[in-house]
C-alpha positions as a Markdown table, in Angstrom:
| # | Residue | x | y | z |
|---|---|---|---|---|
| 1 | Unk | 221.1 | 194.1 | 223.8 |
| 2 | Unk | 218.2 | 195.9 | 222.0 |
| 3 | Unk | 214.5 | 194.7 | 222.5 |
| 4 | Unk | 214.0 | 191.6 | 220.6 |
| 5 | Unk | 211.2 | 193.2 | 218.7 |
| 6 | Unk | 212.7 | 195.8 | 217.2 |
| 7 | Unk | 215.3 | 194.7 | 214.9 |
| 8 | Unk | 214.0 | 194.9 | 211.5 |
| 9 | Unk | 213.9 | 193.0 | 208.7 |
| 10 | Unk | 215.7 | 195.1 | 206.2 |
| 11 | Unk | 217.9 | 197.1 | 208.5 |
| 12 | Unk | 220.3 | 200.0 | 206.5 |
| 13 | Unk | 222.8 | 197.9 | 204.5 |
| 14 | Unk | 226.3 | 198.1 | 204.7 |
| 15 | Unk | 229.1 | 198.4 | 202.1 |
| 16 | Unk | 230.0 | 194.3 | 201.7 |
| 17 | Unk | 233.5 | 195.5 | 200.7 |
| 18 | Unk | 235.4 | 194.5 | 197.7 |
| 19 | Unk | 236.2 | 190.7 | 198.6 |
| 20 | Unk | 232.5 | 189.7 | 199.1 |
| 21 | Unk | 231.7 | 191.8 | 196.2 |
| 22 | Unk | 234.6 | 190.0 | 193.9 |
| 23 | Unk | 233.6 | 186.5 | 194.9 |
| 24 | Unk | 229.6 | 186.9 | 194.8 |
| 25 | Unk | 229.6 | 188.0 | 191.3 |
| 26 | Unk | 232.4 | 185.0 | 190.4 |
| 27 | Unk | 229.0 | 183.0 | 192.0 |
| 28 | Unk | 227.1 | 184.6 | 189.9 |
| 29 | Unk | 228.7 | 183.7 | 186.9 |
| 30 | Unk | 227.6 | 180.2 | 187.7 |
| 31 | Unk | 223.7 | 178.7 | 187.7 |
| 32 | Unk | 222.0 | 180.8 | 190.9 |
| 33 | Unk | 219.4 | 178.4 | 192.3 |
| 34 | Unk | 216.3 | 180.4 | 192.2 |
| 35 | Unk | 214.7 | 179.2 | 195.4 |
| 36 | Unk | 217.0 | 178.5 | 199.0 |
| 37 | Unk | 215.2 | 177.1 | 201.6 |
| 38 | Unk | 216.9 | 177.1 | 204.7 |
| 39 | Unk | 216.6 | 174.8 | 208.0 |
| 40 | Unk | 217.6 | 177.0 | 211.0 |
| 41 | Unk | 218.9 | 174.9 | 213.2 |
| 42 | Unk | 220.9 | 175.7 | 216.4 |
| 43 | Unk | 219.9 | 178.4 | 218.0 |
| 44 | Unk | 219.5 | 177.1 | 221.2 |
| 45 | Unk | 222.3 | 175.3 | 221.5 |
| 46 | Unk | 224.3 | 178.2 | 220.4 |
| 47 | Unk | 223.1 | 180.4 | 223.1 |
| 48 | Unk | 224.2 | 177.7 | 225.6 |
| 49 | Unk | 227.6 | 177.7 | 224.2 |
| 50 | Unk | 227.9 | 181.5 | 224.6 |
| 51 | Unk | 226.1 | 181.2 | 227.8 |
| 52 | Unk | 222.9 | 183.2 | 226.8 |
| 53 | Unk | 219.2 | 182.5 | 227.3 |
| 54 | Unk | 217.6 | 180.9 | 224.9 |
| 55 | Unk | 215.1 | 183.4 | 224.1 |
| 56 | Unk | 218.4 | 185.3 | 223.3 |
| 57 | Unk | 219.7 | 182.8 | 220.7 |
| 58 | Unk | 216.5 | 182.3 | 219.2 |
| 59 | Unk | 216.3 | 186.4 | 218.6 |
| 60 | Unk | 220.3 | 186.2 | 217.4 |
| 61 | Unk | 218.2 | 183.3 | 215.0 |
| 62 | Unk | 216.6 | 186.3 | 213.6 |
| 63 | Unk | 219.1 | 188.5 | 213.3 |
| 64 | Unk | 221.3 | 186.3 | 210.7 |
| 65 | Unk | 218.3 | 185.8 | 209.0 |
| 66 | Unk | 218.0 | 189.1 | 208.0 |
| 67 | Unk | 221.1 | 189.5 | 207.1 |
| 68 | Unk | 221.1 | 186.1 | 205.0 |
| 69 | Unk | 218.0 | 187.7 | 203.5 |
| 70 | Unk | 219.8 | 190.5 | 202.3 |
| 71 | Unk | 222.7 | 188.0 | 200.7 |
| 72 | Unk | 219.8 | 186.3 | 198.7 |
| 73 | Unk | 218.6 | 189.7 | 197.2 |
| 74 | Unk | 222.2 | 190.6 | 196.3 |
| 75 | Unk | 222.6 | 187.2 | 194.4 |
| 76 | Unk | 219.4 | 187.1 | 192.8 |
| 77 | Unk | 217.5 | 184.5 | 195.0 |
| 78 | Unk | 214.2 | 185.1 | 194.5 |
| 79 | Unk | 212.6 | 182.8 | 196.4 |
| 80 | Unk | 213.5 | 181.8 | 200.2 |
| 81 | Unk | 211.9 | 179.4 | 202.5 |
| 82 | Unk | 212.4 | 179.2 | 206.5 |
| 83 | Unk | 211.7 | 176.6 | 209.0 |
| 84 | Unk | 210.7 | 178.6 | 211.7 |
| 85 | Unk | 209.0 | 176.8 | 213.9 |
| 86 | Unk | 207.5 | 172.7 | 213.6 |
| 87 | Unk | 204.3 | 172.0 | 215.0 |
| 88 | Unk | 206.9 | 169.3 | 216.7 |
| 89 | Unk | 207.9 | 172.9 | 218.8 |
| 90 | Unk | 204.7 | 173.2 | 220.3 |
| 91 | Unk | 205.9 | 170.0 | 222.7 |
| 92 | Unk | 208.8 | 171.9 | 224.2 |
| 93 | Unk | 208.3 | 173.9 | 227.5 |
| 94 | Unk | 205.4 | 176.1 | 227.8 |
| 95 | Unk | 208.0 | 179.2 | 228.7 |
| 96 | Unk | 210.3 | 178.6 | 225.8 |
| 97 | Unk | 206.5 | 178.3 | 223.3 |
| 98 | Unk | 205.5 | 181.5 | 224.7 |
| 99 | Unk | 208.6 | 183.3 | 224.6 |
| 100 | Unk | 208.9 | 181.9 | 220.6 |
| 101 | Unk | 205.2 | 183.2 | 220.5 |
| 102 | Unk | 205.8 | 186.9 | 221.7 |
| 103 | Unk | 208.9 | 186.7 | 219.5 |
| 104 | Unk | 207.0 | 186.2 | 215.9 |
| 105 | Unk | 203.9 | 188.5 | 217.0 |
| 106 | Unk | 206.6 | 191.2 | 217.3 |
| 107 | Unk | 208.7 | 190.4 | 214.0 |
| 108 | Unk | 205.5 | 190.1 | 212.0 |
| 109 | Unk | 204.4 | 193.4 | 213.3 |
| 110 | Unk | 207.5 | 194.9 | 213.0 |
| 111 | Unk | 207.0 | 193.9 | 208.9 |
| 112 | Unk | 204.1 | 196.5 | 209.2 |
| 113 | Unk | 206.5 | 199.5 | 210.1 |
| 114 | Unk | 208.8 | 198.0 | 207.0 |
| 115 | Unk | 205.9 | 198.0 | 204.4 |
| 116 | Unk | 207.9 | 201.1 | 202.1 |
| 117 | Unk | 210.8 | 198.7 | 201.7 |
| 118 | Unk | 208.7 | 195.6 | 201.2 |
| 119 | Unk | 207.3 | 197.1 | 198.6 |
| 120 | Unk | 210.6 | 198.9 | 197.2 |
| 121 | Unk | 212.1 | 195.6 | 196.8 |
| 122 | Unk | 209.2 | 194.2 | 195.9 |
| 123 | Unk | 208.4 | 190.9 | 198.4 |
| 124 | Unk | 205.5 | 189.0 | 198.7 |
| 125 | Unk | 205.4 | 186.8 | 202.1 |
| 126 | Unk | 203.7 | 183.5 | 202.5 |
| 127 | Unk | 203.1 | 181.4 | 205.2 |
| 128 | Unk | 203.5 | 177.4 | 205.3 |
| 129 | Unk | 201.4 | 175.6 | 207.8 |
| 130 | Unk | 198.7 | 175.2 | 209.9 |
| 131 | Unk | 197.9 | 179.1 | 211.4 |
| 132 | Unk | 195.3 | 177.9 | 213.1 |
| 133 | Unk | 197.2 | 176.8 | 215.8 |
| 134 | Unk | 198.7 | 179.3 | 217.0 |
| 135 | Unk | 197.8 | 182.0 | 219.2 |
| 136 | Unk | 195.6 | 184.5 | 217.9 |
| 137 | Unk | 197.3 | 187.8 | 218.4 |
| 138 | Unk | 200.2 | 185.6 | 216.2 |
| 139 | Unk | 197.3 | 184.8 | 214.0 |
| 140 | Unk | 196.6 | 188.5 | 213.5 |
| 141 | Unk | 200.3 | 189.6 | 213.1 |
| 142 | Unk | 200.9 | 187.0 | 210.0 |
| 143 | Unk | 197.2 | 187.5 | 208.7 |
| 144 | Unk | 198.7 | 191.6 | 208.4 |
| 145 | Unk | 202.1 | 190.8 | 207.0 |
| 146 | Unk | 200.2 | 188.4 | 204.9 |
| 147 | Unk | 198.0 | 191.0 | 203.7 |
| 148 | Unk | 200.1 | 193.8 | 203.2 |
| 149 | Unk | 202.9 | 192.2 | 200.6 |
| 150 | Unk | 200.2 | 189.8 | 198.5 |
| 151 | Unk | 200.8 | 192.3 | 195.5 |
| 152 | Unk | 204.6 | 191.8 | 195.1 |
| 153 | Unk | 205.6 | 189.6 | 192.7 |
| 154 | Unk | 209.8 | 190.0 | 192.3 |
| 155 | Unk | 210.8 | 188.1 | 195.8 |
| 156 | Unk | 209.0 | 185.7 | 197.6 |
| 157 | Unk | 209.7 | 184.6 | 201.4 |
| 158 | Unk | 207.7 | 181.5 | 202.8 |
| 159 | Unk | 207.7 | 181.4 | 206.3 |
| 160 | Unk | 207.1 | 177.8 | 207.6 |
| 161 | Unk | 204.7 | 178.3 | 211.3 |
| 162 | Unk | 202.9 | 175.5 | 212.9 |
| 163 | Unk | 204.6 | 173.3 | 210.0 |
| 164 | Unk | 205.4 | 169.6 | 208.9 |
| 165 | Unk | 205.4 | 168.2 | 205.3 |
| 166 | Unk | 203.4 | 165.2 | 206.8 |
| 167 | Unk | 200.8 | 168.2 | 208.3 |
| 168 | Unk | 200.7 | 169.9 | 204.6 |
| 169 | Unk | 200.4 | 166.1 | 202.8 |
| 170 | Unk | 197.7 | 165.5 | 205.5 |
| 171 | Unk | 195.8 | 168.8 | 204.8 |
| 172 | Unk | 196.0 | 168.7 | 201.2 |
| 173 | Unk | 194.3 | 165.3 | 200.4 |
| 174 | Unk | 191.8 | 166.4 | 203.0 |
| 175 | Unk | 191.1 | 169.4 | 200.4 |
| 176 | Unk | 190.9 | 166.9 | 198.1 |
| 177 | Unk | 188.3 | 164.4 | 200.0 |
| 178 | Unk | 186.0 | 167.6 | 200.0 |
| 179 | Unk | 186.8 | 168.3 | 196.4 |
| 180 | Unk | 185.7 | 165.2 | 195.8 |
| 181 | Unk | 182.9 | 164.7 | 198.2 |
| 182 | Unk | 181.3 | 167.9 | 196.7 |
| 183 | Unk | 181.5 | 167.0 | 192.9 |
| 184 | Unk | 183.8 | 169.5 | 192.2 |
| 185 | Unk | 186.2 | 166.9 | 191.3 |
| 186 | Unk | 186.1 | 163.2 | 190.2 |
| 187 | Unk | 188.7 | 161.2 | 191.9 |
| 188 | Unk | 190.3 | 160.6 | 188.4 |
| 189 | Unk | 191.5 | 163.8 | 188.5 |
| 190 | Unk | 194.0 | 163.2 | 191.2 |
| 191 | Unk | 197.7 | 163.3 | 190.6 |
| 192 | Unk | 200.4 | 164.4 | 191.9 |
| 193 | Unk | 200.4 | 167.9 | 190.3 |
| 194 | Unk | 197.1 | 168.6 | 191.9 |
| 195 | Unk | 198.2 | 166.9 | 194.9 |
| 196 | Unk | 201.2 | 169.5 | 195.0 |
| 197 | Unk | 198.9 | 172.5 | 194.2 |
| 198 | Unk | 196.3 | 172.0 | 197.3 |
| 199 | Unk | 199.5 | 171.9 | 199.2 |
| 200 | Unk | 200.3 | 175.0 | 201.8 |
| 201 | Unk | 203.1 | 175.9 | 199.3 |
| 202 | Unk | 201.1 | 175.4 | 195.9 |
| 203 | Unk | 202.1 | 179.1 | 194.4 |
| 204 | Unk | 205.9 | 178.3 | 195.2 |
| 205 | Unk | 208.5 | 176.7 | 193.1 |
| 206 | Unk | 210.4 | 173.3 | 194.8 |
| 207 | Unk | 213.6 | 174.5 | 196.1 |
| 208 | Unk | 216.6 | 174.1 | 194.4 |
| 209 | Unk | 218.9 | 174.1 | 197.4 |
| 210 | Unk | 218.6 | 173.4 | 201.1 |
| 211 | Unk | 220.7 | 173.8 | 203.8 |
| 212 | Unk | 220.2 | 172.8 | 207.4 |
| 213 | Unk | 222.7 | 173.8 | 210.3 |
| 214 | Unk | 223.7 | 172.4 | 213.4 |
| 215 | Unk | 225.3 | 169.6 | 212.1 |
| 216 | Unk | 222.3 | 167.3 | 211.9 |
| 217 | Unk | 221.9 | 165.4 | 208.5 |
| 218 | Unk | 218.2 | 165.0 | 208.6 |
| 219 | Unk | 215.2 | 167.4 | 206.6 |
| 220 | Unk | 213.0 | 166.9 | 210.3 |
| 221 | Unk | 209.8 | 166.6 | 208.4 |
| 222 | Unk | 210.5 | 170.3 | 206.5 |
| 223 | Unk | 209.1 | 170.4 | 202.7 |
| 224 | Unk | 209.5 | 166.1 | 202.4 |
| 225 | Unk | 207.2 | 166.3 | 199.0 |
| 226 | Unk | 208.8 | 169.7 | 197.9 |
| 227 | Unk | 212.8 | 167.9 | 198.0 |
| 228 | Unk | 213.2 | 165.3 | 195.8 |
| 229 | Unk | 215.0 | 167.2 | 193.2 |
| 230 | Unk | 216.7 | 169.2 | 196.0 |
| 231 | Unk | 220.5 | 170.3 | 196.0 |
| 232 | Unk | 221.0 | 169.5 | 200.4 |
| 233 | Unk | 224.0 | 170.7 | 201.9 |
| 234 | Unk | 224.5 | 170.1 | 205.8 |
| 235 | Unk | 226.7 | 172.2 | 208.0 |
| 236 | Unk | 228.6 | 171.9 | 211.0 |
| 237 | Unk | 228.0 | 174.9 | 213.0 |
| 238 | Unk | 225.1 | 176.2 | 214.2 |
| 239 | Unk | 222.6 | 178.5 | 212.5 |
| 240 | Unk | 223.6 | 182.3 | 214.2 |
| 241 | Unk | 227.4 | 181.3 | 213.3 |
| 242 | Unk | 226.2 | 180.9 | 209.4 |
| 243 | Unk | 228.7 | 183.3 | 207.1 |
| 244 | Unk | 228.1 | 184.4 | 203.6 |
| 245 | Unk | 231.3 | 182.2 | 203.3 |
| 246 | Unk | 229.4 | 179.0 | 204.6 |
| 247 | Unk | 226.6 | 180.1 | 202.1 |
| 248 | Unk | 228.5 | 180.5 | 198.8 |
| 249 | Unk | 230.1 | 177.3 | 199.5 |
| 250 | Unk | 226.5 | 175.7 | 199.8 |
| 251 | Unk | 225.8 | 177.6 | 195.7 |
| 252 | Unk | 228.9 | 176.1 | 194.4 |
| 253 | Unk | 227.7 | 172.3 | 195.5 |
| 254 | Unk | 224.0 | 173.6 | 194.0 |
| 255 | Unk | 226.0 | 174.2 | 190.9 |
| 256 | Unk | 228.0 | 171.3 | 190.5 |
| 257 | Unk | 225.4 | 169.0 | 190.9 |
| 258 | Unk | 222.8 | 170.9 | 188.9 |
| 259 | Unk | 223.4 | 169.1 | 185.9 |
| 260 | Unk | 222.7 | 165.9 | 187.5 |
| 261 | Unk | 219.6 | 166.6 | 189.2 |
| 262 | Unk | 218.5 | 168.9 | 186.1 |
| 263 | Unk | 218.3 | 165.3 | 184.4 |
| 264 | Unk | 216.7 | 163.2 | 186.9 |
| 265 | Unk | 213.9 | 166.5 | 187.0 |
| 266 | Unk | 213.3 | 166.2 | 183.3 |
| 267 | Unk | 213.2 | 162.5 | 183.4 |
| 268 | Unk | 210.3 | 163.3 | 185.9 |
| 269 | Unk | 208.3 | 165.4 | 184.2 |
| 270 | Unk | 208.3 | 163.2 | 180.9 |
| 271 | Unk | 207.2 | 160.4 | 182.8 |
| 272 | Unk | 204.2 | 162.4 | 184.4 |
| 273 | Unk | 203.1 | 163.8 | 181.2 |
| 274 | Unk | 203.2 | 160.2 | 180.0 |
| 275 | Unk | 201.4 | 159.1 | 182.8 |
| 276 | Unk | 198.9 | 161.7 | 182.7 |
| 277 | Unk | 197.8 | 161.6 | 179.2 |
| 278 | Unk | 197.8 | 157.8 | 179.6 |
| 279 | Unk | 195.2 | 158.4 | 182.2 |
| 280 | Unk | 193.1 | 161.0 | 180.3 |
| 281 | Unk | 193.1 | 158.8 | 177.5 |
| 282 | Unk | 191.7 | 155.7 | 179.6 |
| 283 | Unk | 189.3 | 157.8 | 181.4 |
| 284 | Unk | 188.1 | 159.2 | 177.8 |
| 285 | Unk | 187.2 | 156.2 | 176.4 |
| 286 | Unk | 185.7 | 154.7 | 179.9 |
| 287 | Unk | 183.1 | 157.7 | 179.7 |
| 288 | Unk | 182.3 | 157.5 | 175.9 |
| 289 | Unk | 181.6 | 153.6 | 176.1 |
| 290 | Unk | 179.2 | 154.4 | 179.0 |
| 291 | Unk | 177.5 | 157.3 | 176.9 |
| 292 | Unk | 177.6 | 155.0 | 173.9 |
| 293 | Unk | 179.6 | 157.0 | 172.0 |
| 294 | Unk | 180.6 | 155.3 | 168.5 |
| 295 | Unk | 184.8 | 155.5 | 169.0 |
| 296 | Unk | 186.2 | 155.3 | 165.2 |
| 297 | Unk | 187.9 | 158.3 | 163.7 |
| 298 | Unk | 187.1 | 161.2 | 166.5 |
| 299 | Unk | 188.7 | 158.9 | 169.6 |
| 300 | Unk | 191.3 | 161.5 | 169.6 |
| 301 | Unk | 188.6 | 164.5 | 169.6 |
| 302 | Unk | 187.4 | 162.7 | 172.6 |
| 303 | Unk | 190.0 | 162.1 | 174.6 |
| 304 | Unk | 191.6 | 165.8 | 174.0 |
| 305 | Unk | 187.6 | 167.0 | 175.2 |
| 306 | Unk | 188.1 | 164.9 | 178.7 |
| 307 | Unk | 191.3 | 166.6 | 178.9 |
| 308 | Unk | 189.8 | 170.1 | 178.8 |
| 309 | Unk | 187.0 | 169.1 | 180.9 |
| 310 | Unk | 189.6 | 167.9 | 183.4 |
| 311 | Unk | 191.7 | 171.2 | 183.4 |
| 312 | Unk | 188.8 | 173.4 | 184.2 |
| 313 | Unk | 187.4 | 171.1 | 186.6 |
| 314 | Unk | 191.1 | 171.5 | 188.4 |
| 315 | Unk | 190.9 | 174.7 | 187.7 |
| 316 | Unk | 187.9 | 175.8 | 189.5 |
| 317 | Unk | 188.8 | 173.7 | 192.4 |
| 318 | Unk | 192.1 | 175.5 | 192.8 |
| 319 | Unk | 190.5 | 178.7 | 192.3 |
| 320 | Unk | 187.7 | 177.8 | 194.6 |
| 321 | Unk | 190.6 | 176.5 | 197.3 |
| 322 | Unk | 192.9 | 180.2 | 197.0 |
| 323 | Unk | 189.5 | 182.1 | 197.8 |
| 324 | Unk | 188.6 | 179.7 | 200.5 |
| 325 | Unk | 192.7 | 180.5 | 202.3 |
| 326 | Unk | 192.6 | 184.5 | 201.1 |
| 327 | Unk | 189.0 | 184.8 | 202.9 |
| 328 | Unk | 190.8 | 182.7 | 206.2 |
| 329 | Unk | 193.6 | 185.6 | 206.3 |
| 330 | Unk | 191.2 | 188.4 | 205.1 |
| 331 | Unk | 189.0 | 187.7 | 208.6 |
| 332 | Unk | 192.1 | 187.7 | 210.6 |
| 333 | Unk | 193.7 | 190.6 | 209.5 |
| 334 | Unk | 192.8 | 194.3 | 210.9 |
| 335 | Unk | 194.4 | 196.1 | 207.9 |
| 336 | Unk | 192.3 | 197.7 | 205.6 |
């Protein structure tokens, strides 16, 4: 078997043969969710089935990623998110964690000898959680990879490392508390959009589709805020056995229940508009009595002047909280 560290990421791609080719583009014809997040599950216990070690299975992991990767471009995924490894992962044994360890330092660096087709198909990568606690050559690796594809724009793969959603909540309202604290924001201006934008994955889209392997029915504290309007589809077999088969058959549930969840999204959004100007408008009025403000005529002038002032206080904040995370990965990284 070859070193675990050397296969890449976008190995030479094969001809996918006129079946797969036939029934992709009869997929395509459908509604393409524009962001897959995926829940690899299974890789352990797959390479106990085939009698492997685990650092084995969990490098075989990799592998179908890749090639799932490659299934994503040639449907027009644009966006893909991966559960790679839960801060709940730290608690297994201290081999296993290092092994998983010396596994992502070398995929990340392997990235760097990939950087021509990065950029050829144009793929920026991001990473969901807390990178602090990891090791810090890992640090390094993911600060480079980081680094290296920020400019790309057409594809975007999140890697989730040192993740939960109850972590990213956590860390985001602690954003928030500083915000706050430091009179860069009012705590009026919280809502849930903000909420959502000081989270880890703030630049990303929600997923329309996830799928988790292994047979579990459960989202294991992966992108809890992010799902709510999620298509999930469960599978039985575990995560280095998924086919393009298994994943087509995940698209067509996507699209017969986009409809469905299309509406319940929209119904959403209205309601946090309403809710939101509803709020501006209280807040308005709350600050012009205390100014003494005569309210007759120009109450509307008001209120739409608190809801600029609001925007560009948000907007300074979030501007403010992306130079405060691009200066954290610019210190790690040792690429110029």
């Amino acid at each position: 078997m070859a070193n675990q560290a050397d296969s890449a990421w976008f190995p030479e791609r094969k001809d996918s043969g006129f079946i797969q080719k036939f029934c992709c583009k009869v997929i395509k014809s459908g509604v393409i969710p524009k962001h897959v997040a995926f829940i690899m599950d299974g890789n352990r216990r797959y390479a106990l089935k085939m009698k492997f070690s685990r650092i084995v299975g969990h490098s075989m992991g990799f592998d179908k990623l890749t090639e799932t990767l490659e299934w994503c471009l040639d449907l027009g995924i644009k966006e893909v998110t991966v559960y790679a490894f839960s801060i709940e992962n730290f608690k297994r044994s201290k081999d296993e964690v290092e092994d998983l360890m010396k596994l992502a330092k070398g995929k990340f660096d392997r990235l760097l000898l990939e950087r021509d087709k990065i950029d050829k198909h144009g793929i920026c990568i991001r990473i969901f959680g807390d990178i602090a606690l990891l090791p810090r050559d890992v640090q390094i690796a993911v600060a480079n990879a980081v680094k290296i594809s920020r400019h790309n724009n057409r594809a975007f793969l999140n890697v989730c490392l040192a993740y939960t959603a109850r972590n990213e909540m956590t860390a985001a309202m602690k954003e928030l508390a500083i915000g706050v604290e430091n009179q860069m924001l009012r705590p009026s201006d919280i809502c849930e959009d903000l909420l959502e934008r000081c989270m880890y994955s703030g630049e990303s889209t929600p997923p329309d589709l996830i799928i988790r392997t292994s047979g579990e029915v459960r989202l294991s504290d992966f992108l809890l805020w992010q799902s709510c309007y999620s298509c999930l589809a469960f599978l039985d077999i575990y995560w280095p056995e998924f086919t393009l088969w298994n994943f087509l058959w995940c698209i067509v549930r996507f699209q017969l229940s986009y409809d469905k969840i299309q509406d319940g999204k929209h119904y959403n959004d209205q309601m946090k508009k309403r809710l939101q100007c509803a709020s501006d408008k209280e807040n308005a009025l709350k600050e012009a009595r205390l100014a003494g403000q005569v309210m007759n005529n120009n109450m509307d002038d008001i209120v739409e002047q608190y809801r600029q002032e609001r925007e560009k206080r948000v907007n300074n904040f979030i501007n403010y909280l992306d130079n405060k995370r691009l200066e954290f990965v610019n210190s790690l990284s040792t690429m110029d």
